[in-house]
mmCIF file of C-alpha atoms and ligand atoms in Angstrom:
data_model
loop_
_atom_site.group_PDB
_atom_site.id
_atom_site.type_symbol
_atom_site.label_atom_id
_atom_site.label_comp_id
_atom_site.label_asym_id
_atom_site.label_seq_id
_atom_site.Cartn_x
_atom_site.Cartn_y
_atom_site.Cartn_z
ATOM 1 C CA MET A 263 0.000 0.000 0.000
ATOM 2 C CA LYS A 264 1.098 3.570 -0.637
ATOM 3 C CA THR A 265 2.535 5.409 2.340
ATOM 4 C CA PHE A 266 2.868 9.152 2.845
ATOM 5 C CA TYR A 267 4.976 10.837 5.495
ATOM 6 C CA PRO A 268 5.835 14.433 6.383
ATOM 7 C CA PRO A 269 9.622 15.004 6.542
ATOM 8 C CA GLN A 270 8.893 18.415 8.143
ATOM 9 C CA HIS A 271 8.015 16.588 11.354
ATOM 10 C CA ILE A 272 11.693 16.867 12.256
ATOM 11 C CA GLU A 273 11.270 20.598 12.957
ATOM 12 C CA HIS A 274 8.735 19.733 15.649
ATOM 13 C CA GLN A 275 10.613 18.675 18.773
ATOM 14 C CA PRO A 276 9.166 20.278 21.886
ATOM 15 C CA PRO A 277 11.563 20.275 24.841
ATOM 16 C CA VAL A 278 9.251 19.133 27.621
ATOM 17 C CA GLU A 279 5.672 18.400 28.668
ATOM 18 C CA PHE A 280 3.937 18.726 32.016
ATOM 19 C CA TRP A 281 2.314 15.632 33.434
ATOM 20 C CA ASN A 282 0.994 15.247 36.973
ATOM 21 C CA GLY A 283 2.503 18.652 37.724
ATOM 22 C CA ARG A 284 5.992 17.525 36.781
ATOM 23 C CA ALA A 285 8.088 18.552 33.814
ATOM 24 C CA GLU A 286 8.799 15.353 31.888
ATOM 25 C CA PRO A 287 10.599 14.476 28.686
ATOM 26 C CA ILE A 288 8.132 14.042 25.812
ATOM 27 C CA SER A 289 7.384 10.456 24.726
ATOM 28 C CA GLU A 290 6.252 11.595 21.290
ATOM 29 C CA VAL A 291 9.713 11.931 19.729
ATOM 30 C CA ALA A 292 10.958 12.239 16.157
ATOM 31 C CA VAL A 293 12.773 8.885 16.090
ATOM 32 C CA ARG A 294 9.395 7.144 16.260
ATOM 33 C CA VAL A 295 9.150 7.884 12.549
ATOM 34 C CA ASP A 296 12.586 6.378 11.894
ATOM 35 C CA SER A 297 11.560 3.215 13.703
ATOM 36 C CA ILE A 298 8.505 2.897 11.466
ATOM 37 C CA LEU A 299 10.367 3.736 8.237
ATOM 38 C CA HIS A 300 13.037 1.209 9.160
ATOM 39 C CA ALA A 301 10.533 -1.560 9.850
ATOM 40 C CA MET A 302 8.767 -0.855 6.569
ATOM 41 C CA GLN A 303 12.024 -1.177 4.709
ATOM 42 C CA LEU A 304 12.882 -4.438 6.492
ATOM 43 C CA ALA A 305 9.450 -5.800 5.652
ATOM 44 C CA GLY A 306 9.990 -4.934 1.983
ATOM 45 C CA MET A 307 7.015 -2.581 1.868
ATOM 46 C CA GLU A 308 6.557 0.102 -0.778
ATOM 47 C CA ASN A 309 8.833 3.129 -0.412
ATOM 48 C CA PRO A 310 7.109 5.841 1.628
ATOM 49 C CA LEU A 311 6.444 9.054 -0.287
ATOM 50 C CA PRO A 312 7.561 12.287 1.396
ATOM 51 C CA VAL A 313 4.961 15.046 1.538
ATOM 52 C CA THR A 314 6.981 17.989 0.348
ATOM 53 C CA GLN A 315 5.340 20.661 -1.781
ATOM 54 C CA PHE A 316 1.622 21.068 -1.522
ATOM 55 C CA ASP A 317 -0.991 23.764 -1.929
ATOM 56 C CA LEU A 318 -1.249 25.337 1.529
ATOM 57 C CA ALA A 319 -4.455 27.193 0.698
ATOM 58 C CA GLU A 320 -6.130 24.009 -0.460
ATOM 59 C CA THR A 321 -5.090 22.091 2.661
ATOM 60 C CA ARG A 322 -6.246 24.976 4.845
ATOM 61 C CA SER A 323 -9.685 25.035 3.242
ATOM 62 C CA ALA A 324 -9.985 21.260 3.708
ATOM 63 C CA LEU A 325 -9.025 21.699 7.370
ATOM 64 C CA GLU A 326 -11.744 24.324 7.805
ATOM 65 C CA GLN A 327 -14.271 21.509 7.395
ATOM 66 C CA ILE A 328 -13.092 19.950 10.660
ATOM 67 C CA HIS A 329 -11.486 22.762 12.696
ATOM 68 C CA SER A 330 -12.717 26.272 13.446
ATOM 69 C CA ARG A 331 -11.031 29.157 11.663
ATOM 70 C CA ALA A 332 -10.272 30.784 15.003
ATOM 71 C CA TYR A 333 -8.372 27.670 16.057
ATOM 72 C CA LEU A 334 -6.492 27.321 12.750
ATOM 73 C CA ASP A 335 -5.506 31.004 12.930
ATOM 74 C CA TYR A 336 -4.364 30.483 16.499
ATOM 75 C CA LEU A 337 -2.159 27.523 15.568
ATOM 76 C CA ASP A 338 -0.514 29.530 12.775
ATOM 77 C CA SER A 339 0.317 32.503 14.973
ATOM 78 C CA ALA A 340 0.499 31.078 18.505
ATOM 79 C CA TYR A 341 4.276 30.968 18.717
ATOM 80 C CA ASP A 342 4.862 34.493 17.392
ATOM 81 C CA HIS A 343 2.189 36.043 19.623
ATOM 82 C CA TRP A 344 3.501 34.137 22.621
ATOM 83 C CA VAL A 345 7.077 35.308 22.158
ATOM 84 C CA ALA A 346 6.032 38.866 21.261
ATOM 85 C CA ASP A 347 4.127 39.131 24.543
ATOM 86 C CA GLY A 348 6.996 37.748 26.635
ATOM 87 C CA GLY A 349 6.453 33.976 26.630
ATOM 88 C CA ASP A 350 9.376 31.578 27.011
ATOM 89 C CA PRO A 351 10.829 31.065 23.510
ATOM 90 C CA GLN A 352 11.263 27.345 24.293
ATOM 91 C CA GLY A 353 7.611 26.809 23.458
ATOM 92 C CA VAL A 354 3.959 27.702 23.890
ATOM 93 C CA MET A 355 2.060 26.092 26.745
ATOM 94 C CA PRO A 356 -1.121 27.161 28.561
ATOM 95 C CA PHE A 357 -0.761 28.426 32.109
ATOM 96 C CA ILE A 358 -4.160 30.067 32.453
ATOM 97 C CA SER A 359 -7.637 28.946 31.428
ATOM 98 C CA PRO A 360 -10.692 31.186 31.025
ATOM 99 C CA GLY A 361 -12.493 29.891 34.101
ATOM 100 C CA SER A 362 -15.966 31.187 33.382
ATOM 101 C CA ARG A 363 -16.938 30.749 29.734
ATOM 102 C CA LYS A 364 -19.879 33.127 30.009
ATOM 103 C CA HIS A 365 -18.209 36.030 28.230
ATOM 104 C CA GLY A 366 -16.874 34.398 25.075
ATOM 105 C CA LEU A 367 -13.347 35.200 23.981
ATOM 106 C CA PRO A 368 -12.059 38.771 24.271
ATOM 107 C CA GLU A 369 -11.562 40.598 20.971
ATOM 108 C CA ARG A 370 -7.851 41.030 21.620
ATOM 109 C CA LEU A 371 -6.400 38.224 23.681
ATOM 110 C CA ASN A 372 -2.829 38.583 24.944
ATOM 111 C CA GLY A 373 -0.412 36.124 23.345
ATOM 112 C CA LEU A 374 0.385 34.641 26.738
ATOM 113 C CA ALA A 375 -3.267 33.867 27.429
ATOM 114 C CA ARG A 376 -4.262 32.586 23.986
ATOM 115 C CA PRO A 377 -3.116 28.959 24.563
ATOM 116 C CA GLY A 378 -5.587 28.741 27.441
ATOM 117 C CA ALA A 379 -8.441 29.329 25.034
ATOM 118 C CA PHE A 380 -7.640 26.209 22.986
ATOM 119 C CA ALA A 381 -5.280 23.803 24.783
ATOM 120 C CA PHE A 382 -6.820 21.224 27.108
ATOM 121 C CA ASP A 383 -3.534 20.067 28.600
ATOM 122 C CA MET A 384 0.166 20.909 28.864
ATOM 123 C CA GLY A 385 1.265 18.079 26.619
ATOM 124 C CA ALA A 386 1.141 19.717 23.198
ATOM 125 C CA VAL A 387 3.820 22.386 23.239
ATOM 126 C CA ILE A 388 4.106 24.645 20.195
ATOM 127 C CA VAL A 389 7.625 25.369 18.916
ATOM 128 C CA PRO A 390 8.531 27.352 15.781
ATOM 129 C CA GLY A 391 8.254 24.281 13.502
ATOM 130 C CA THR A 392 5.036 22.893 14.970
ATOM 131 C CA ALA A 393 2.410 24.516 12.739
ATOM 132 C CA ALA A 394 4.219 23.541 9.519
ATOM 133 C CA ALA A 395 4.816 20.003 10.764
ATOM 134 C CA ALA A 396 1.178 19.583 11.779
ATOM 135 C CA LEU A 397 0.041 20.882 8.410
ATOM 136 C CA ALA A 398 2.285 18.444 6.523
ATOM 137 C CA SER A 399 1.146 15.609 8.778
ATOM 138 C CA ALA A 400 -2.484 16.446 8.004
ATOM 139 C CA GLN A 401 -1.615 16.619 4.319
ATOM 140 C CA ALA A 402 -0.155 13.095 4.520
ATOM 141 C CA ALA A 403 -3.516 11.853 5.788
ATOM 142 C CA ARG A 404 -5.301 13.766 3.074
ATOM 143 C CA LEU A 405 -3.104 12.250 0.352
ATOM 144 C CA ALA A 406 -3.678 8.761 1.748
ATOM 145 C CA ALA A 407 -7.433 9.384 1.610
ATOM 146 C CA LEU A 408 -7.163 10.677 -1.954
ATOM 147 C CA GLU A 409 -5.477 7.377 -2.889
ATOM 148 C CA ILE A 410 -8.587 5.593 -1.723
ATOM 149 C CA CYS A 411 -10.755 8.034 -3.661
ATOM 150 C CA ALA A 412 -8.721 7.101 -6.740
ATOM 151 C CA GLY A 413 -9.543 3.426 -6.198
ATOM 152 C CA ALA A 414 -6.777 2.039 -3.974
ATOM 153 C CA ALA A 415 -7.814 -0.640 -1.462
ATOM 154 C CA SER A 416 -5.673 0.829 1.310
ATOM 155 C CA ALA A 417 -3.164 3.551 2.121
ATOM 156 C CA TYR A 418 -1.092 4.519 5.124
ATOM 157 C CA ALA A 419 -0.324 7.995 6.470
ATOM 158 C CA LEU A 420 2.722 7.913 8.725
ATOM 159 C CA CYS A 421 1.609 11.021 10.568
ATOM 160 C CA ARG A 422 3.719 12.927 13.063
ATOM 161 C CA PRO A 423 2.568 14.827 15.010
ATOM 162 C CA PRO A 424 -0.470 12.598 15.658
ATOM 163 C CA GLY A 425 -4.002 13.989 15.650
ATOM 164 C CA HIS A 426 -6.808 12.145 17.429
ATOM 165 C CA HIS A 427 -6.852 14.409 20.513
ATOM 166 C CA ALA A 428 -7.381 17.542 18.397
ATOM 167 C CA GLY A 429 -11.031 18.606 18.259
ATOM 168 C CA THR A 430 -12.954 21.290 16.400
ATOM 169 C CA ASP A 431 -11.349 24.037 18.452
ATOM 170 C CA PHE A 432 -9.106 22.351 20.976
ATOM 171 C CA TYR A 433 -5.777 20.553 21.062
ATOM 172 C CA GLY A 434 -3.653 18.517 23.456
ATOM 173 C CA GLY A 435 -1.958 15.148 23.962
ATOM 174 C CA TYR A 436 0.768 15.723 21.328
ATOM 175 C CA CYS A 437 -1.968 16.481 18.759
ATOM 176 C CA TYR A 438 -2.590 19.739 16.873
ATOM 177 C CA LEU A 439 -4.579 18.920 13.735
ATOM 178 C CA ASN A 440 -6.823 15.892 13.465
ATOM 179 C CA ASN A 441 -5.217 13.932 10.636
ATOM 180 C CA ALA A 442 -7.657 11.017 10.751
ATOM 181 C CA ALA A 443 -10.656 13.356 10.745
ATOM 182 C CA LEU A 444 -9.221 15.096 7.707
ATOM 183 C CA ALA A 445 -8.912 11.713 5.972
ATOM 184 C CA VAL A 446 -12.554 10.975 6.836
ATOM 185 C CA GLU A 447 -13.718 14.350 5.584
ATOM 186 C CA THR A 448 -11.671 13.967 2.391
ATOM 187 C CA LEU A 449 -13.425 10.670 1.703
ATOM 188 C CA ARG A 450 -16.807 12.197 2.495
ATOM 189 C CA GLN A 451 -16.280 15.130 0.133
ATOM 190 C CA ALA A 452 -15.207 12.958 -2.808
ATOM 191 C CA LYS A 453 -17.596 13.137 -5.791
ATOM 192 C CA GLY A 454 -19.924 15.440 -3.886
ATOM 193 C CA GLY A 455 -20.342 12.848 -1.153
ATOM 194 C CA ALA A 456 -21.509 10.105 -3.506
ATOM 195 C CA LEU A 457 -18.377 7.952 -3.457
ATOM 196 C CA PHE A 458 -18.355 7.256 0.293
ATOM 197 C CA PRO A 459 -21.741 8.267 1.754
ATOM 198 C CA ARG A 460 -20.859 6.791 5.139
ATOM 199 C CA VAL A 461 -17.395 6.434 6.649
ATOM 200 C CA ALA A 462 -16.324 4.664 9.840
ATOM 201 C CA LEU A 463 -13.510 6.034 11.996
ATOM 202 C CA LEU A 464 -12.084 3.250 14.150
ATOM 203 C CA ASP A 465 -9.608 4.354 16.815
ATOM 204 C CA VAL A 466 -7.379 1.611 18.231
ATOM 205 C CA ASP A 467 -4.904 3.904 19.992
ATOM 206 C CA VAL A 468 -4.745 3.075 23.710
ATOM 207 C CA HIS A 469 -6.050 6.576 24.531
ATOM 208 C CA HIS A 470 -9.578 7.714 23.760
ATOM 209 C CA GLY A 471 -9.809 9.761 20.555
ATOM 210 C CA ASN A 472 -11.581 12.686 22.189
ATOM 211 C CA GLY A 473 -10.808 15.046 19.305
ATOM 212 C CA SER A 474 -12.252 12.766 16.654
ATOM 213 C CA GLN A 475 -15.307 12.139 18.799
ATOM 214 C CA ASP A 476 -15.809 15.896 19.178
ATOM 215 C CA ILE A 477 -15.523 16.647 15.452
ATOM 216 C CA PHE A 478 -18.126 14.110 14.343
ATOM 217 C CA TYR A 479 -20.320 14.024 17.458
ATOM 218 C CA GLN A 480 -23.394 15.491 15.754
ATOM 219 C CA ARG A 481 -23.051 13.690 12.442
ATOM 220 C CA ALA A 482 -24.792 10.528 11.249
ATOM 221 C CA ASP A 483 -22.612 10.057 8.160
ATOM 222 C CA VAL A 484 -19.483 9.305 10.188
ATOM 223 C CA PHE A 485 -19.497 6.563 12.795
ATOM 224 C CA THR A 486 -16.723 7.147 15.345
ATOM 225 C CA ILE A 487 -15.704 4.231 17.505
ATOM 226 C CA SER A 488 -12.805 3.988 19.940
ATOM 227 C CA LEU A 489 -11.273 1.222 22.087
ATOM 228 C CA HIS A 490 -9.158 2.616 24.904
ATOM 229 C CA MET A 491 -8.094 2.639 28.533
ATOM 230 C CA ASP A 492 -10.991 3.426 30.839
ATOM 231 C CA PRO A 493 -10.911 7.226 31.187
ATOM 232 C CA ALA A 494 -11.999 6.906 34.805
ATOM 233 C CA PHE A 495 -8.378 5.896 35.383
ATOM 234 C CA GLU A 496 -6.417 7.273 32.463
ATOM 235 C CA TYR A 497 -5.914 10.141 30.063
ATOM 236 C CA PRO A 498 -7.899 11.931 28.632
ATOM 237 C CA PHE A 499 -10.144 11.491 31.724
ATOM 238 C CA PHE A 500 -12.963 13.821 30.637
ATOM 239 C CA ALA A 501 -14.227 11.792 27.679
ATOM 240 C CA GLY A 502 -14.317 8.249 26.359
ATOM 241 C CA TYR A 503 -17.156 6.878 28.473
ATOM 242 C CA GLN A 504 -19.730 4.430 27.186
ATOM 243 C CA SER A 505 -22.542 6.899 27.799
ATOM 244 C CA GLU A 506 -21.197 9.194 25.055
ATOM 245 C CA ARG A 507 -23.282 8.107 22.074
ATOM 246 C CA GLY A 508 -23.420 11.227 19.891
ATOM 247 C CA SER A 509 -25.983 14.012 19.888
ATOM 248 C CA LEU A 510 -28.677 15.527 17.639
ATOM 249 C CA ALA A 511 -28.428 13.940 14.179
ATOM 250 C CA GLY A 512 -25.351 12.090 15.402
ATOM 251 C CA GLU A 513 -27.118 10.278 18.208
ATOM 252 C CA GLY A 514 -26.131 6.624 18.078
ATOM 253 C CA TYR A 515 -23.164 7.294 15.789
ATOM 254 C CA ASN A 516 -20.444 7.413 18.434
ATOM 255 C CA SER A 517 -19.386 4.345 20.358
ATOM 256 C CA ASN A 518 -16.821 3.983 23.129
ATOM 257 C CA TYR A 519 -15.219 0.839 24.509
ATOM 258 C CA PRO A 520 -13.471 1.801 27.744
ATOM 259 C CA LEU A 521 -11.416 -1.235 28.782
ATOM 260 C CA PRO A 522 -9.664 -1.982 32.080
ATOM 261 C CA LEU A 523 -6.009 -1.138 32.576
ATOM 262 C CA GLY A 524 -4.032 -4.323 31.973
ATOM 263 C CA THR A 525 -6.281 -5.544 29.149
ATOM 264 C CA GLY A 526 -4.564 -8.351 27.203
ATOM 265 C CA ASP A 527 -4.914 -9.966 23.770
ATOM 266 C CA ALA A 528 -8.027 -12.073 24.344
ATOM 267 C CA ASP A 529 -10.192 -9.371 25.904
ATOM 268 C CA TYR A 530 -8.938 -6.818 23.421
ATOM 269 C CA LEU A 531 -9.749 -8.935 20.391
ATOM 270 C CA THR A 532 -13.181 -9.711 21.816
ATOM 271 C CA ALA A 533 -13.902 -5.985 22.133
ATOM 272 C CA LEU A 534 -12.470 -5.342 18.671
ATOM 273 C CA THR A 535 -14.783 -7.952 17.192
ATOM 274 C CA LEU A 536 -17.798 -6.266 18.807
ATOM 275 C CA ALA A 537 -16.617 -2.917 17.470
ATOM 276 C CA LEU A 538 -16.173 -4.319 13.964
ATOM 277 C CA ASP A 539 -19.670 -5.813 14.118
ATOM 278 C CA GLU A 540 -21.016 -2.359 14.961
ATOM 279 C CA ILE A 541 -19.141 -0.901 12.028
ATOM 280 C CA ALA A 542 -20.466 -3.564 9.662
ATOM 281 C CA TYR A 543 -23.995 -2.838 10.888
ATOM 282 C CA PHE A 544 -23.471 0.880 10.144
ATOM 283 C CA GLY A 545 -22.654 -0.107 6.550
ATOM 284 C CA PRO A 546 -19.863 2.323 5.656
ATOM 285 C CA ALA A 547 -18.297 2.521 2.191
ATOM 286 C CA ALA A 548 -14.836 3.142 3.653
ATOM 287 C CA CYS A 549 -12.957 3.013 6.923
ATOM 288 C CA VAL A 550 -10.277 5.193 8.500
ATOM 289 C CA VAL A 551 -8.209 3.623 11.270
ATOM 290 C CA SER A 552 -6.534 5.779 13.904
ATOM 291 C CA LEU A 553 -3.627 3.414 14.305
ATOM 292 C CA GLY A 554 -1.997 3.735 17.702
ATOM 293 C CA VAL A 555 0.201 0.872 18.860
ATOM 294 C CA ASP A 556 0.587 2.161 22.415
ATOM 295 C CA THR A 557 -1.623 -0.796 23.402
ATOM 296 C CA TYR A 558 1.562 -2.884 23.428
ATOM 297 C CA ALA A 559 2.609 -4.417 26.770
ATOM 298 C CA GLY A 560 6.026 -2.794 26.408
ATOM 299 C CA ASP A 561 4.726 0.690 25.732
ATOM 300 C CA PRO A 562 6.114 3.242 28.207
ATOM 301 C CA ILE A 563 2.853 5.185 28.601
ATOM 302 C CA GLY A 564 0.022 2.839 27.596
ATOM 303 C CA LYS A 565 -1.357 0.477 30.238
ATOM 304 C CA PHE A 566 -2.704 -2.370 28.144
ATOM 305 C CA LYS A 567 -0.825 -5.642 27.867
ATOM 306 C CA LEU A 568 -1.093 -6.689 24.235
ATOM 307 C CA SER A 569 1.587 -9.066 23.000
ATOM 308 C CA SER A 570 3.453 -8.394 19.773
ATOM 309 C CA ALA A 571 1.600 -11.327 18.182
ATOM 310 C CA CYS A 572 -1.693 -9.467 18.527
ATOM 311 C CA TYR A 573 -0.975 -6.825 15.883
ATOM 312 C CA THR A 574 -1.165 -9.116 12.853
ATOM 313 C CA GLN A 575 -4.520 -10.263 14.231
ATOM 314 C CA ILE A 576 -5.725 -6.681 14.544
ATOM 315 C CA GLY A 577 -4.800 -6.048 10.900
ATOM 316 C CA LYS A 578 -6.497 -9.235 9.743
ATOM 317 C CA ARG A 579 -9.698 -8.513 11.618
ATOM 318 C CA ILE A 580 -9.927 -4.994 10.249
ATOM 319 C CA ALA A 581 -9.427 -6.437 6.765
ATOM 320 C CA GLY A 582 -12.408 -8.672 7.479
ATOM 321 C CA LEU A 583 -14.642 -5.615 7.008
ATOM 322 C CA GLY A 584 -13.725 -5.755 3.331
ATOM 323 C CA LEU A 585 -13.610 -1.966 3.100
ATOM 324 C CA PRO A 586 -11.220 0.481 1.444
ATOM 325 C CA THR A 587 -9.154 1.593 4.418
ATOM 326 C CA VAL A 588 -6.905 4.507 5.308
ATOM 327 C CA PHE A 589 -4.501 3.880 8.192
ATOM 328 C CA VAL A 590 -3.447 7.028 10.010
ATOM 329 C CA GLN A 591 -0.610 6.865 12.533
ATOM 330 C CA GLU A 592 -1.394 7.964 16.094
ATOM 331 C CA GLY A 593 0.571 6.863 19.184
ATOM 332 C CA GLY A 594 3.066 4.112 19.947
ATOM 333 C CA TYR A 595 6.073 4.997 22.062
ATOM 334 C CA ASN A 596 8.240 1.941 22.467
ATOM 335 C CA LEU A 597 11.025 3.097 20.191
ATOM 336 C CA GLU A 598 12.344 -0.398 19.622
ATOM 337 C CA TYR A 599 9.009 -1.966 18.689
ATOM 338 C CA VAL A 600 6.761 0.769 17.330
ATOM 339 C CA GLY A 601 7.894 0.077 13.763
ATOM 340 C CA THR A 602 7.271 -3.663 13.726
ATOM 341 C CA LEU A 603 3.961 -3.342 15.552
ATOM 342 C CA VAL A 604 2.764 -0.931 12.861
ATOM 343 C CA THR A 605 4.017 -3.030 9.954
ATOM 344 C CA ASP A 606 2.461 -6.128 11.535
ATOM 345 C CA VAL A 607 -0.949 -4.445 11.424
ATOM 346 C CA LEU A 608 -0.481 -3.240 7.855
ATOM 347 C CA ILE A 609 0.809 -6.577 6.596
ATOM 348 C CA GLY A 610 -1.858 -8.454 8.552
ATOM 349 C CA PHE A 611 -4.420 -6.300 6.781
ATOM 350 C CA GLU A 612 -2.937 -6.796 3.327
ATOM 351 C CA VAL A 613 -2.454 -10.552 3.435
ATOM 352 C CA LEU A 614 -5.746 -11.461 5.111
HETATM 353 C C1 OKP B 1155 -1.214 10.787 22.910
HETATM 354 B B1 OKP B 1155 -1.717 9.666 21.992
HETATM 355 C C2 OKP B 1155 3.515 10.539 30.166
HETATM 356 C C3 OKP B 1155 2.766 11.590 29.406
HETATM 357 C C4 OKP B 1155 1.417 11.171 28.922
HETATM 358 C C5 OKP B 1155 -0.478 12.113 27.696
HETATM 359 C C6 OKP B 1155 -0.784 11.074 26.691
HETATM 360 C C7 OKP B 1155 -0.914 11.579 25.293
HETATM 361 C C8 OKP B 1155 -1.216 10.439 24.353
HETATM 362 N N1 OKP B 1155 4.864 10.955 30.416
HETATM 363 N N2 OKP B 1155 0.885 12.200 28.085
HETATM 364 O O1 OKP B 1155 -0.893 8.481 21.941
HETATM 365 O O2 OKP B 1155 -3.049 9.278 22.188
HETATM 366 ZN ZN1 ZN B 1156 -2.224 7.111 22.550
#
């Protein structure tokens, strides 16, 4: 399958994140991409295509279908405003939140305060290269989706930074632009909506895809479904519960599978099978997979216990849907194994 990746990701290397009140080194590091590229090469997969020149205006207008303009403008200018108003040049991070939301946003918001209007945590630091990297990462997902529109059975976007925690107008958890949502929306827009009238977005990252859920929460044409660590115990805490089923027209078109910390292969695959049954019942014409491999037992931040043998199975079962599928990279932080776990899923899918 064709693979797209954004070489610009290398300019995005935030120095630190805050977690539990402590400054910690960031798990979402640039060498994750090298691990994946290396494993793909070892597995003899098609050469990944770098996303270099693309039409920024076109990508921006596609992104406006899933993010608010105010948020996209913020992301573009956050670093400059932050530094101009006295913020630490190491990177942009919220240190104040609006508290009461009764007054809307002020007309002119100080560059130091702006992050508080959009960031939901202190884990997605903005450095000078972040906006361009996020844009190229989103473009990789868009190109993978366009492959499917052109008739391919599958495509893979090796996205960095990841995207599933980015919502309509919020960001966090290493995510700035929602790459998978952009892939979904690209499929939906193809041929005036006629090519893929319904699309499923399956999120197998160990963390709940709160951004993806937010973007499609009121829509019936996109079924969002996520398997993840029970948010009562783990990040992102505020969303990912079973009771979140979608609202208005989207009621019934969001489905969450919070699973206990320590979940292993058997219980995971059982839940995945239920999720795939729900997707089949929805009857989509295509599927986008938010592919996180931080479910692995050896992952430094995920708290599931999947064995490395499970990933081929995951790929095979997803292939069982028989749908054109876009894989979009999310998490996976074991630098030694992230590459093979990802290629196991992709190869499992291809050689069903
Ligand atoms: C992003 B993705 C531990 C930091 C944990 C929050 C998790 C962000 C996950 N040192 N940071 O993989 O869903
Ligand atoms: Zn994750």
